Short mmCIF file of C-alpha atoms in Angstrom, two decimals:
data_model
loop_
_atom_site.label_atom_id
_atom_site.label_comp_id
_atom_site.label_asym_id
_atom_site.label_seq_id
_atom_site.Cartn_x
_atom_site.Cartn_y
_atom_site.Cartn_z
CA UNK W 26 11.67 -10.04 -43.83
CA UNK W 27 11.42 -13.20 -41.71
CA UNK W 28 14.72 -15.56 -42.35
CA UNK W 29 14.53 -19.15 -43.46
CA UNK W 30 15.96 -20.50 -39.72
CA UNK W 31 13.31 -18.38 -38.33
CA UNK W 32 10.98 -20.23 -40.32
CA UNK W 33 12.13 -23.33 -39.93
CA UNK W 34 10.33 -25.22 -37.16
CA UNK W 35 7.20 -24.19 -38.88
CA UNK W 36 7.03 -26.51 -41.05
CA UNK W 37 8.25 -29.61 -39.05
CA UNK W 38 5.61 -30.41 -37.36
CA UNK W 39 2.22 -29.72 -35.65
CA UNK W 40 -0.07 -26.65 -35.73
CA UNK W 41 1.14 -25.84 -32.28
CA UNK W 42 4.36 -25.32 -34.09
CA UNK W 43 2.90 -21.78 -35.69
CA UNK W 44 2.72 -20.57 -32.62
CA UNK W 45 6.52 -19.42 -33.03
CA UNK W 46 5.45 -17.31 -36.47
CA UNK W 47 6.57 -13.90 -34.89
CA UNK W 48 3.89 -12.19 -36.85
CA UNK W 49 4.01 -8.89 -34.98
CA UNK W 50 7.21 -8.49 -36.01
CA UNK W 51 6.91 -9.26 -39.28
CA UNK W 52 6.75 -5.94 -41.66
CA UNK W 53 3.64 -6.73 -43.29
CA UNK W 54 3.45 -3.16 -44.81
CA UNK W 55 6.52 -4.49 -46.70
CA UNK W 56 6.49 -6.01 -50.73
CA UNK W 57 5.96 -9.64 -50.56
CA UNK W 58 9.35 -10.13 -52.42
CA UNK W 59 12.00 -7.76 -52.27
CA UNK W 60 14.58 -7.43 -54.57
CA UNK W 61 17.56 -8.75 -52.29
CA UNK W 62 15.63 -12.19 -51.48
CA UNK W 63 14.36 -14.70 -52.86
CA UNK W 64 11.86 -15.13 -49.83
CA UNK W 65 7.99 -14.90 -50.19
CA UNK W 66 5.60 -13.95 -46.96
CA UNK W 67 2.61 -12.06 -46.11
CA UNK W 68 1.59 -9.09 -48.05
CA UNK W 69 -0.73 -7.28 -45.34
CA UNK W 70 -3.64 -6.93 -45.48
CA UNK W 71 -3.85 -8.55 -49.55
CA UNK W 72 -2.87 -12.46 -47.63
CA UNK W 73 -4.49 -11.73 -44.32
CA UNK W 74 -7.84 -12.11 -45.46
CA UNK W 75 -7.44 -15.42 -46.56
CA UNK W 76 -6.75 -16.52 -43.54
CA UNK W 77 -9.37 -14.93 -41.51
CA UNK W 78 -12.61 -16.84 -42.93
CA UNK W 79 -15.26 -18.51 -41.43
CA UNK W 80 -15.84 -21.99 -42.15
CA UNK W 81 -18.98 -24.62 -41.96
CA UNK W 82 -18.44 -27.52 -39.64
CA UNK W 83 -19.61 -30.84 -40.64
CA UNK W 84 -22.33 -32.93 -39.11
CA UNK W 85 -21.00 -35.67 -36.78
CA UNK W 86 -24.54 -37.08 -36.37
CA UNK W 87 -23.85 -40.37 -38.64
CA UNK W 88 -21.48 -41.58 -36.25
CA UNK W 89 -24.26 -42.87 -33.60
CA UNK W 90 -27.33 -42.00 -35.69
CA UNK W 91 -27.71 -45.46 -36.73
CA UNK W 92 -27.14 -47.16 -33.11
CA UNK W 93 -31.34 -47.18 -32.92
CA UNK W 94 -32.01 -49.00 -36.19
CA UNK W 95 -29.27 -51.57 -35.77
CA UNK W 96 -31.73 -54.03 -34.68
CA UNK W 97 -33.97 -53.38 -37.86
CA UNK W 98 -30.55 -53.18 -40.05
CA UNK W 99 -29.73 -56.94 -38.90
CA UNK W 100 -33.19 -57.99 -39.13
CA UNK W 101 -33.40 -56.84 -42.59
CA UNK W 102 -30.05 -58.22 -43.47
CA UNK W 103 -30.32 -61.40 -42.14
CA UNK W 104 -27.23 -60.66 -39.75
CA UNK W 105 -26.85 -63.37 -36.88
CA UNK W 106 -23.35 -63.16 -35.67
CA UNK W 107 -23.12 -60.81 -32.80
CA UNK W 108 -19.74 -59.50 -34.03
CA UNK W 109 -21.03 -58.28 -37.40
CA UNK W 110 -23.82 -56.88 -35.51
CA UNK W 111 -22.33 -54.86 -33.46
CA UNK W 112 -20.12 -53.68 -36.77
CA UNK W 113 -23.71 -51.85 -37.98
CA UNK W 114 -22.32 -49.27 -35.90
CA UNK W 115 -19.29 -49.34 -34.42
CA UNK W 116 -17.02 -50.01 -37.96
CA UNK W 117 -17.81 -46.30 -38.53
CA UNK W 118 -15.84 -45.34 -35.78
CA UNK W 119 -13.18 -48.29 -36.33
CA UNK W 120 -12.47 -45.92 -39.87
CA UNK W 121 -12.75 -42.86 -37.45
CA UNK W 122 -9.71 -43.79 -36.19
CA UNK W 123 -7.83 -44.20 -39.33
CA UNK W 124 -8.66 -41.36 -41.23
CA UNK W 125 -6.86 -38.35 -39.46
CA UNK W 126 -3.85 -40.79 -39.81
CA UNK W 127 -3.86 -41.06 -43.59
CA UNK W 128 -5.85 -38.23 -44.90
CA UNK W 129 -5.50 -34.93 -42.05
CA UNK W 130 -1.86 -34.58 -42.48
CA UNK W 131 -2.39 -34.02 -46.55
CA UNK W 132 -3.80 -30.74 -45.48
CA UNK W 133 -0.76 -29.22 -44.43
CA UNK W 134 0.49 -30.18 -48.01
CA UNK W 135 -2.37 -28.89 -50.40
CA UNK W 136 -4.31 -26.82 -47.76
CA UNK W 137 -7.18 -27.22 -45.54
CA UNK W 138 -9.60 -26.32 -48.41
CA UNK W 139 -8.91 -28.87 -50.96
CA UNK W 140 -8.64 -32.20 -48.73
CA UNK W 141 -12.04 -30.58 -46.62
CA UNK W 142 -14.13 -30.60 -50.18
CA UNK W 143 -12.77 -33.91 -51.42
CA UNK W 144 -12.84 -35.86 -48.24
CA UNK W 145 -16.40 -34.10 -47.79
CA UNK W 146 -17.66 -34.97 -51.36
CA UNK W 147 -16.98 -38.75 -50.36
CA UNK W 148 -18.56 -38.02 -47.14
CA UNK W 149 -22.18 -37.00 -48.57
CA UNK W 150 -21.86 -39.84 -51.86
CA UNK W 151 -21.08 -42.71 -49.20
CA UNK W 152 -24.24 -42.25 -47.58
CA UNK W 153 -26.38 -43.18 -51.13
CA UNK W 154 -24.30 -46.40 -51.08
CA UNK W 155 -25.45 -47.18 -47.44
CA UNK W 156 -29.04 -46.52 -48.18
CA UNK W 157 -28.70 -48.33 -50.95
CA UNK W 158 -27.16 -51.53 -49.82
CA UNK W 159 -28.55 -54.69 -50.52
CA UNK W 160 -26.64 -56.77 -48.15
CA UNK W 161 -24.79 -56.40 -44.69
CA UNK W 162 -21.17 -56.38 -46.56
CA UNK W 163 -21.95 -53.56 -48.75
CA UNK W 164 -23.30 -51.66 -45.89
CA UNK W 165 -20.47 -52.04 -44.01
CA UNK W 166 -17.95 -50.98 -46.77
CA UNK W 167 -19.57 -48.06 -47.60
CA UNK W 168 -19.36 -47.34 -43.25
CA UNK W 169 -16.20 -47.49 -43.31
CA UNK W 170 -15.46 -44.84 -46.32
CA UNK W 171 -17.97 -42.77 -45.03
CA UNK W 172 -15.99 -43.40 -41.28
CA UNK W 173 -12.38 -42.37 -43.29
CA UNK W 174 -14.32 -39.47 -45.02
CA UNK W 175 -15.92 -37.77 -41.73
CA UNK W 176 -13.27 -38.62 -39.57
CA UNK W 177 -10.95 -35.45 -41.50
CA UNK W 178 -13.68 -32.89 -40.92
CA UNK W 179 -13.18 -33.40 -37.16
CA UNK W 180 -9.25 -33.50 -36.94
CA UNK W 181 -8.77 -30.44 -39.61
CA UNK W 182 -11.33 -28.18 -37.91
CA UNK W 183 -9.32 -28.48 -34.81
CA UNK W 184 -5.78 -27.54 -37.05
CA UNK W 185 -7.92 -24.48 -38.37
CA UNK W 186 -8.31 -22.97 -35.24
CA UNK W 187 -4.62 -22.14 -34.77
CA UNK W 188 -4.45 -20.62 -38.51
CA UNK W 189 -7.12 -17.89 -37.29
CA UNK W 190 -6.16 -17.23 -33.41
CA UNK W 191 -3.38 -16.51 -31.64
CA UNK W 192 -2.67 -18.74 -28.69
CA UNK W 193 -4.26 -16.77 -25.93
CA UNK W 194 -7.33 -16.36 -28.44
CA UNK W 195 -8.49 -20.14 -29.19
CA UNK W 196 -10.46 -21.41 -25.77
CA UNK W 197 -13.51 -20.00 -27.13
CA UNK W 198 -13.20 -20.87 -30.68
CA UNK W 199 -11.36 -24.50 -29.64
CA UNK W 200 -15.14 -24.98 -27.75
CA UNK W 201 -17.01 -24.13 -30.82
CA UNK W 202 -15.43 -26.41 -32.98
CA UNK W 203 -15.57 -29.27 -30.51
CA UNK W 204 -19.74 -28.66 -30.00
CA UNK W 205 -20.34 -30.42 -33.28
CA UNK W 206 -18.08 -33.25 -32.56
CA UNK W 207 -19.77 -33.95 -28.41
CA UNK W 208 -23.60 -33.02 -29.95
CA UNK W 209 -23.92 -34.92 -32.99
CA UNK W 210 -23.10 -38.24 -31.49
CA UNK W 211 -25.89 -37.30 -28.51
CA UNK W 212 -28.11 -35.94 -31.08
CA UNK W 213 -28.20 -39.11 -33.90
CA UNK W 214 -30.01 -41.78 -31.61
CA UNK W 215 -32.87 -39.06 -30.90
CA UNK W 216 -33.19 -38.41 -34.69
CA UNK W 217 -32.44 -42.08 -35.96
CA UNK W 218 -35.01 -43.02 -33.43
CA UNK W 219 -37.81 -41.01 -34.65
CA UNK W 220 -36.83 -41.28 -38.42
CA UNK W 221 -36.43 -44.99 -38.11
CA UNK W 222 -40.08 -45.57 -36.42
CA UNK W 223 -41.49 -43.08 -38.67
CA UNK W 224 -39.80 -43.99 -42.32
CA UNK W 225 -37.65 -46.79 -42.12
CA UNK W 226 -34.07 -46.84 -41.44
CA UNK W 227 -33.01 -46.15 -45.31
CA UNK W 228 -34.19 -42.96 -44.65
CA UNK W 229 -31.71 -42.21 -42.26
CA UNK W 230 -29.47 -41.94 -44.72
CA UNK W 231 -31.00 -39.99 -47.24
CA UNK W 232 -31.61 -36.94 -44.75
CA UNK W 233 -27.88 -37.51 -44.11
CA UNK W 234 -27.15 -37.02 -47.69
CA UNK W 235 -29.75 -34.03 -48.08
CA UNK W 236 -28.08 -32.08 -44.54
CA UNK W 237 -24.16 -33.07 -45.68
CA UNK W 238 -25.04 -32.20 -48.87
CA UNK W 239 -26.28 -28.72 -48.38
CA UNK W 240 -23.08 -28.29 -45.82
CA UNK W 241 -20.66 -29.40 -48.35
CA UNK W 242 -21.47 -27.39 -51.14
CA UNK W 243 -21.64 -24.36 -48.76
CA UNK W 244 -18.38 -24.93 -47.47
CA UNK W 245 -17.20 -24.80 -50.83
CA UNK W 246 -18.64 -21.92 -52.18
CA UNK W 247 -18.13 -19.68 -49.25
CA UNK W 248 -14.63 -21.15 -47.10
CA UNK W 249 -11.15 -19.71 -48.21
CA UNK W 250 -7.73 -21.36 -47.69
CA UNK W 251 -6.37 -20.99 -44.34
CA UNK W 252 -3.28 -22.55 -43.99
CA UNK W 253 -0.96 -19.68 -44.30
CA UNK W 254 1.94 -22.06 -45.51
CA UNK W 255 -0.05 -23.09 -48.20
CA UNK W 256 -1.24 -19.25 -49.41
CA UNK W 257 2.49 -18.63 -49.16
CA UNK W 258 3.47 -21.45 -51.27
CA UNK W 259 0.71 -20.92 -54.07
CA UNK W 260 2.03 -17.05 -54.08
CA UNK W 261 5.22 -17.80 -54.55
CA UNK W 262 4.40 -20.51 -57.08
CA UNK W 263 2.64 -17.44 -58.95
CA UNK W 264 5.28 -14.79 -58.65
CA UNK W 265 7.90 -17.46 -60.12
CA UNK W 266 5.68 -17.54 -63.25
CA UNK W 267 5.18 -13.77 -63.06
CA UNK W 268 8.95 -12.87 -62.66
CA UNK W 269 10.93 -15.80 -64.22
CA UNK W 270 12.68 -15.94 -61.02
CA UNK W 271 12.54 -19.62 -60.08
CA UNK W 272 14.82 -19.82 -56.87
CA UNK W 273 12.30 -17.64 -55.30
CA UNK W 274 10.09 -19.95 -52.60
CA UNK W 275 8.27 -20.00 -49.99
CA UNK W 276 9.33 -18.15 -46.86
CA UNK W 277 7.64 -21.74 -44.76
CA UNK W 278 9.71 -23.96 -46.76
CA UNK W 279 13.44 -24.73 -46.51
CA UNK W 280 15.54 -25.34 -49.52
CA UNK W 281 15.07 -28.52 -48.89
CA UNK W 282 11.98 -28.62 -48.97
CA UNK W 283 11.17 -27.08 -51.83
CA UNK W 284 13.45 -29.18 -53.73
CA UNK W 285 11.30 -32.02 -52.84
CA UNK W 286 8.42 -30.69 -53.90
CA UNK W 287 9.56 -32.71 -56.83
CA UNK W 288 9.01 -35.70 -56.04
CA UNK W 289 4.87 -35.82 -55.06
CA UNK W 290 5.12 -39.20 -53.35
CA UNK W 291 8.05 -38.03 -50.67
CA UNK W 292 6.32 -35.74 -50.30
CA UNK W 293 3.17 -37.36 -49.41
CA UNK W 294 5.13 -40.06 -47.47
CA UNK W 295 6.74 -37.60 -45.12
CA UNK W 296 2.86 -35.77 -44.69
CA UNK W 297 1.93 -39.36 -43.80
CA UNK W 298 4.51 -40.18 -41.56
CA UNK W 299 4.30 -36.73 -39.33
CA UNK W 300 2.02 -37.96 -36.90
CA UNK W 301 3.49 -40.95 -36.20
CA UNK W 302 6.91 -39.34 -35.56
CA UNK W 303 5.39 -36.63 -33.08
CA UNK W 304 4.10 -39.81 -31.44
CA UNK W 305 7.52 -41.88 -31.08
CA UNK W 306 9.44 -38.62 -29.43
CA UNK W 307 7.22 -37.28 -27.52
CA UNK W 308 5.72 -39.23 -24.49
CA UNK W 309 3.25 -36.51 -23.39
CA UNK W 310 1.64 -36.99 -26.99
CA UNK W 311 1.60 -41.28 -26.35
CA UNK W 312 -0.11 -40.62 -22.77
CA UNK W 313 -2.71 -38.08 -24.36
CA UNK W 314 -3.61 -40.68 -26.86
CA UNK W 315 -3.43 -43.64 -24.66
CA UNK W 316 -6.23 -41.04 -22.91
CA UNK W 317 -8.32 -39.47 -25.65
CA UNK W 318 -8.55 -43.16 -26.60
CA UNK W 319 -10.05 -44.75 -23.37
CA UNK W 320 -12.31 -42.20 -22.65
CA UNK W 321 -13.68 -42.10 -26.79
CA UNK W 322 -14.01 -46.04 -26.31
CA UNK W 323 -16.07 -45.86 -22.84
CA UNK W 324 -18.18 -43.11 -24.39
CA UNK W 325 -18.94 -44.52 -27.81
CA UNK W 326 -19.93 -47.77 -25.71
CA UNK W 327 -22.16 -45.82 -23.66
CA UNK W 328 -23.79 -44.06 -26.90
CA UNK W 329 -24.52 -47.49 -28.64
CA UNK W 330 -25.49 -49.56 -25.60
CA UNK W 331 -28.10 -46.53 -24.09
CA UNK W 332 -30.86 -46.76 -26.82
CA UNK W 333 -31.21 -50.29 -26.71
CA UNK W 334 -31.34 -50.90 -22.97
CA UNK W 335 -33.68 -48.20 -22.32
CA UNK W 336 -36.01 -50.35 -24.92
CA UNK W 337 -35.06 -53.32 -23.11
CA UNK W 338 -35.46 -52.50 -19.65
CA UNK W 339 -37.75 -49.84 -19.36
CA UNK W 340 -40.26 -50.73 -22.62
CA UNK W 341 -39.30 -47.23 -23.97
CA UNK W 342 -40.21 -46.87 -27.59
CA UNK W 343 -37.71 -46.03 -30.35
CA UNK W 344 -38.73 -42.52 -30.11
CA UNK W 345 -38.28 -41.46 -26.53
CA UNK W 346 -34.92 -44.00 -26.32
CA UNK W 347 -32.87 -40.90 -27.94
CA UNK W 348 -33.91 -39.06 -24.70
CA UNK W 349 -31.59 -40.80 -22.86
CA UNK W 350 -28.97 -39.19 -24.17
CA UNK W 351 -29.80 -35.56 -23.08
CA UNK W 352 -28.21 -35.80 -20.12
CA UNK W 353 -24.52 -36.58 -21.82
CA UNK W 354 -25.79 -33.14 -23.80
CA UNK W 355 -26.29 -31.66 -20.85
CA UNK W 356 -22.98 -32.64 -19.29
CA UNK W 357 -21.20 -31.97 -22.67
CA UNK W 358 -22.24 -28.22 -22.94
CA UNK W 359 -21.60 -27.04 -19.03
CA UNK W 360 -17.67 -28.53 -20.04
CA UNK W 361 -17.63 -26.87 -22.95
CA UNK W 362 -18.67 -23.42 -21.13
CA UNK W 363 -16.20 -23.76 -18.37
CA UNK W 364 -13.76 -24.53 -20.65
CA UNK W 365 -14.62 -21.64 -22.93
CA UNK W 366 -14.29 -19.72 -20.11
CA UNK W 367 -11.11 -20.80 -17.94
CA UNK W 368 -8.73 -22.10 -21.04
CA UNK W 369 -7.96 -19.02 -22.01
CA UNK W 370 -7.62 -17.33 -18.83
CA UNK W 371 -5.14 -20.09 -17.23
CA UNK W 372 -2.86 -20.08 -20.37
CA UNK W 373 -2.41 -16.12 -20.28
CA UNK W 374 -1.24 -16.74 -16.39
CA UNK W 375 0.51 -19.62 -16.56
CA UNK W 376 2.59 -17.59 -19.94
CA UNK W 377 3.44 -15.12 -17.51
CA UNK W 378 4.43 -17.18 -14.58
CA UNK W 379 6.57 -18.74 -17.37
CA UNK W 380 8.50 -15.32 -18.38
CA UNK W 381 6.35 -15.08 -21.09
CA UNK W 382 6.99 -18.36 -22.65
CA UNK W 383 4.05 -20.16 -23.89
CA UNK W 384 4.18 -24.17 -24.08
CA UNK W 385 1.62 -25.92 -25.69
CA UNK W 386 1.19 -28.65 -22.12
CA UNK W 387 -0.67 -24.94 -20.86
CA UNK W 388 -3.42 -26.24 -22.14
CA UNK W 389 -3.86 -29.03 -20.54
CA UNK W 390 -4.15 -27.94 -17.00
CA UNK W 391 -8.35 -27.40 -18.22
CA UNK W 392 -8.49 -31.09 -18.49
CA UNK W 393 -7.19 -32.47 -14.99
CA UNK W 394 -9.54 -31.66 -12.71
CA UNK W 395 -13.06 -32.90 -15.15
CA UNK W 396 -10.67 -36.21 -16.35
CA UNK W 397 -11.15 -37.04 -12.46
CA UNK W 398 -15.36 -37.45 -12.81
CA UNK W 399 -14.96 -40.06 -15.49
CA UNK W 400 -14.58 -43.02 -13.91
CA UNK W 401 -17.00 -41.81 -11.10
CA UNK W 402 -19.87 -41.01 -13.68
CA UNK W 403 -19.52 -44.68 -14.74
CA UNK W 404 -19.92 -46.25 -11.81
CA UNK W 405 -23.99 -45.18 -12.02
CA UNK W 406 -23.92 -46.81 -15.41
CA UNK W 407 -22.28 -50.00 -14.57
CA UNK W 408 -24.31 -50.41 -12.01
CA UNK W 409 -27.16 -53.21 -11.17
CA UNK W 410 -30.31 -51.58 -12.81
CA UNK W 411 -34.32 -52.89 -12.17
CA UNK W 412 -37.15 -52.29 -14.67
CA UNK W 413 -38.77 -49.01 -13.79
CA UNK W 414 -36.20 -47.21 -11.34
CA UNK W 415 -33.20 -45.59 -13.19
CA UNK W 416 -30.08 -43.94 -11.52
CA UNK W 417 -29.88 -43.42 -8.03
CA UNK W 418 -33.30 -44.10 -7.85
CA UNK W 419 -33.65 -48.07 -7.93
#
């Protein structure tokens, strides 16, 4: 049996955090709940299961789908300010950034399942209200829920991949769960393109709401729990009722903890207030950020601003516009290969260099040496352009 200081920085913090679970030395052959603690953990292989489940990713095609139809959107709408024009598309990212803030961090609470369904039930409904709209406000409201909504299936698909992997297991599975993230926003101006020429941009929305429907309700039928701090807590929430024991808990939580399991709204509050904590004491995390953030604002930039120049520029039609974007594609699935490939590799060496102590900065070594084309692929598209020659060619 695994003691409560042993469990302890487990549930402080991060997922990276459950990389100190010792699980192979855990007896898992053991009873859950022996009769000289009042500790609950893994019952192998009854729990394990749980854990080990596949799960649906979401679409992230609504984030730049609409960039081709903005024109039509405003035209439709009336819109003439260039701010709220430029809002057609980029408020859904404005929520993006919001969401894993406020709703992500309730998942290590009540469990990736729960706030995955919810959050993706308001996901799929938001997008009736946006094809539905009968003026540029409402449009943009129902953006930004939809924005708050999506924004979770991207930030708690990346905390599910430590729940399944070990930490020398998760370059390959880390690259799968980023492909719908880098391909959906390359793939929505091709699709918006032809679905806006074709059928109008209401439409859009409506195979949005077919597609994130099917997903949705998939995800629910088929996905299982996989927090294991959360399968722990629920078991030990049953074996209280079971027993009439009630100072047995959770083998995750401390006793303070689970006394303020309580109070719901401390409890949500200190959820809440997780990230932003990391964030203050740790200045790797604040560079990261600062990071992640300049190169998601250069690149969602580039994604609304293609379409519209190419029609501009070049006299492509809304159609072949979205082929712009092929080559970002392109350039998104070599990285994700190499890093499939090398992540893993790297952290195993650099574990053992380290006396076989793994640190979570391991895994950034992938990311130096690609961070360094960034600002050089930019410099083609900031360039001076002429009608008819494109790239190096003009």
């Amino acid at each position: 049996m695994v003691s409560n200081n042993e469990f302890g920085a487990l549930h402080l913090e991060s997922d990276l955090s459950k990389e100190l679970l010792p699980r192979k030395e855990v007896d898992y052959n053991a009873l859950t709940q022996r009769h000289d603690s009042t500790e609950v953990c893994y019952s192998f292989p009854q729990d394990s299961h749980k854990a080990k489940t596949k799960r649906f990713r979401q679409s992230f095609l609504t984030s730049t789908i609409v960039s081709p139809a903005a024109s039509h959107i405003t035209s439709e709408f009336h819109v003439e300010s260039a701010i709220l024009s430029s809002l057609i598309t980029t408020i859904f990212v404005l929520a993006y950034m919001f969401g894993p803030l406020i709703l992500s961090p309730l998942s290590e609470l009540y469990g990736r399942r729960l706030i995955l369904n919810c959050t993706n039930a308001v996901f799929t409904l938001s997008h009736i209200g946006c094809a539905l709209a009968p003026n540029a406000g409402t449009f943009l409201a129902f953006r930004i829920i939809s924005g708050l909504a999506g924004s979770v299936s991207l930030s708690v698909g990346g905390g599910i991949v430590p729940d399944l992997f070990d930490v020398h297991e998760r370059g390959v599975p880390n690259a799968l769960v980023t492909t719908g993230s880098l391909f959906g926003p390359v793939l929505g101006p091709l699709f918006g393109g032809i679905i806006t020429q074709r059928a109008g941009w209401r439409w859009i929305f409506w195979v949005l709401l077919i597609a994130c429907a099917v997903v949705s309700i998939a995800m629910a039928a088929f996905t299982l729990e996989t927090n294991a701090a959360v399968i722990i807590r629920h078991k030990a929430s049953k074996l209280r009722k079971e027993t009439g024991r009630e100072d047995l808990q959770s083998a995750y939580d401390s006793e303070k903890t689970s006394t303020s399991f309580n109070n719901p709204w401390l409890l949500v509050g200190h959820a809440i207030s997780r990230p932003w904590k990391m964030l203050l004491h740790s200045p790797l995390l604040v560079i990261l950020c600062i990071m992640v953030g300049l190169i998601s604002g250069l690149l969602y930039t580039l994604l609304t601003t293609t379409s519209s120049f190419f029609q501009e520029f070049y006299r492509w039609s809304l159609e072949t516009a979205g082929l712009a974007y092929m080559g970002l594609g392109l350039g998104s699935l070599v990285g994700l290969i190499v890093f499939a490939k090398t992540s893993d590799l790297l952290t195993v060496r650099l574990t053992k260099a380290n006396n076989g102590i793994f640190q979570p900065e391991m895994r950034i070594v992938t990311a130096f040496l690609p961070a360094l084309f960034i600002p050089v692929s930019f410099f083609g598209t900031a360039g001076p352009r002429k009608p008819r020659r494109i790239g190096l060619f003009r």
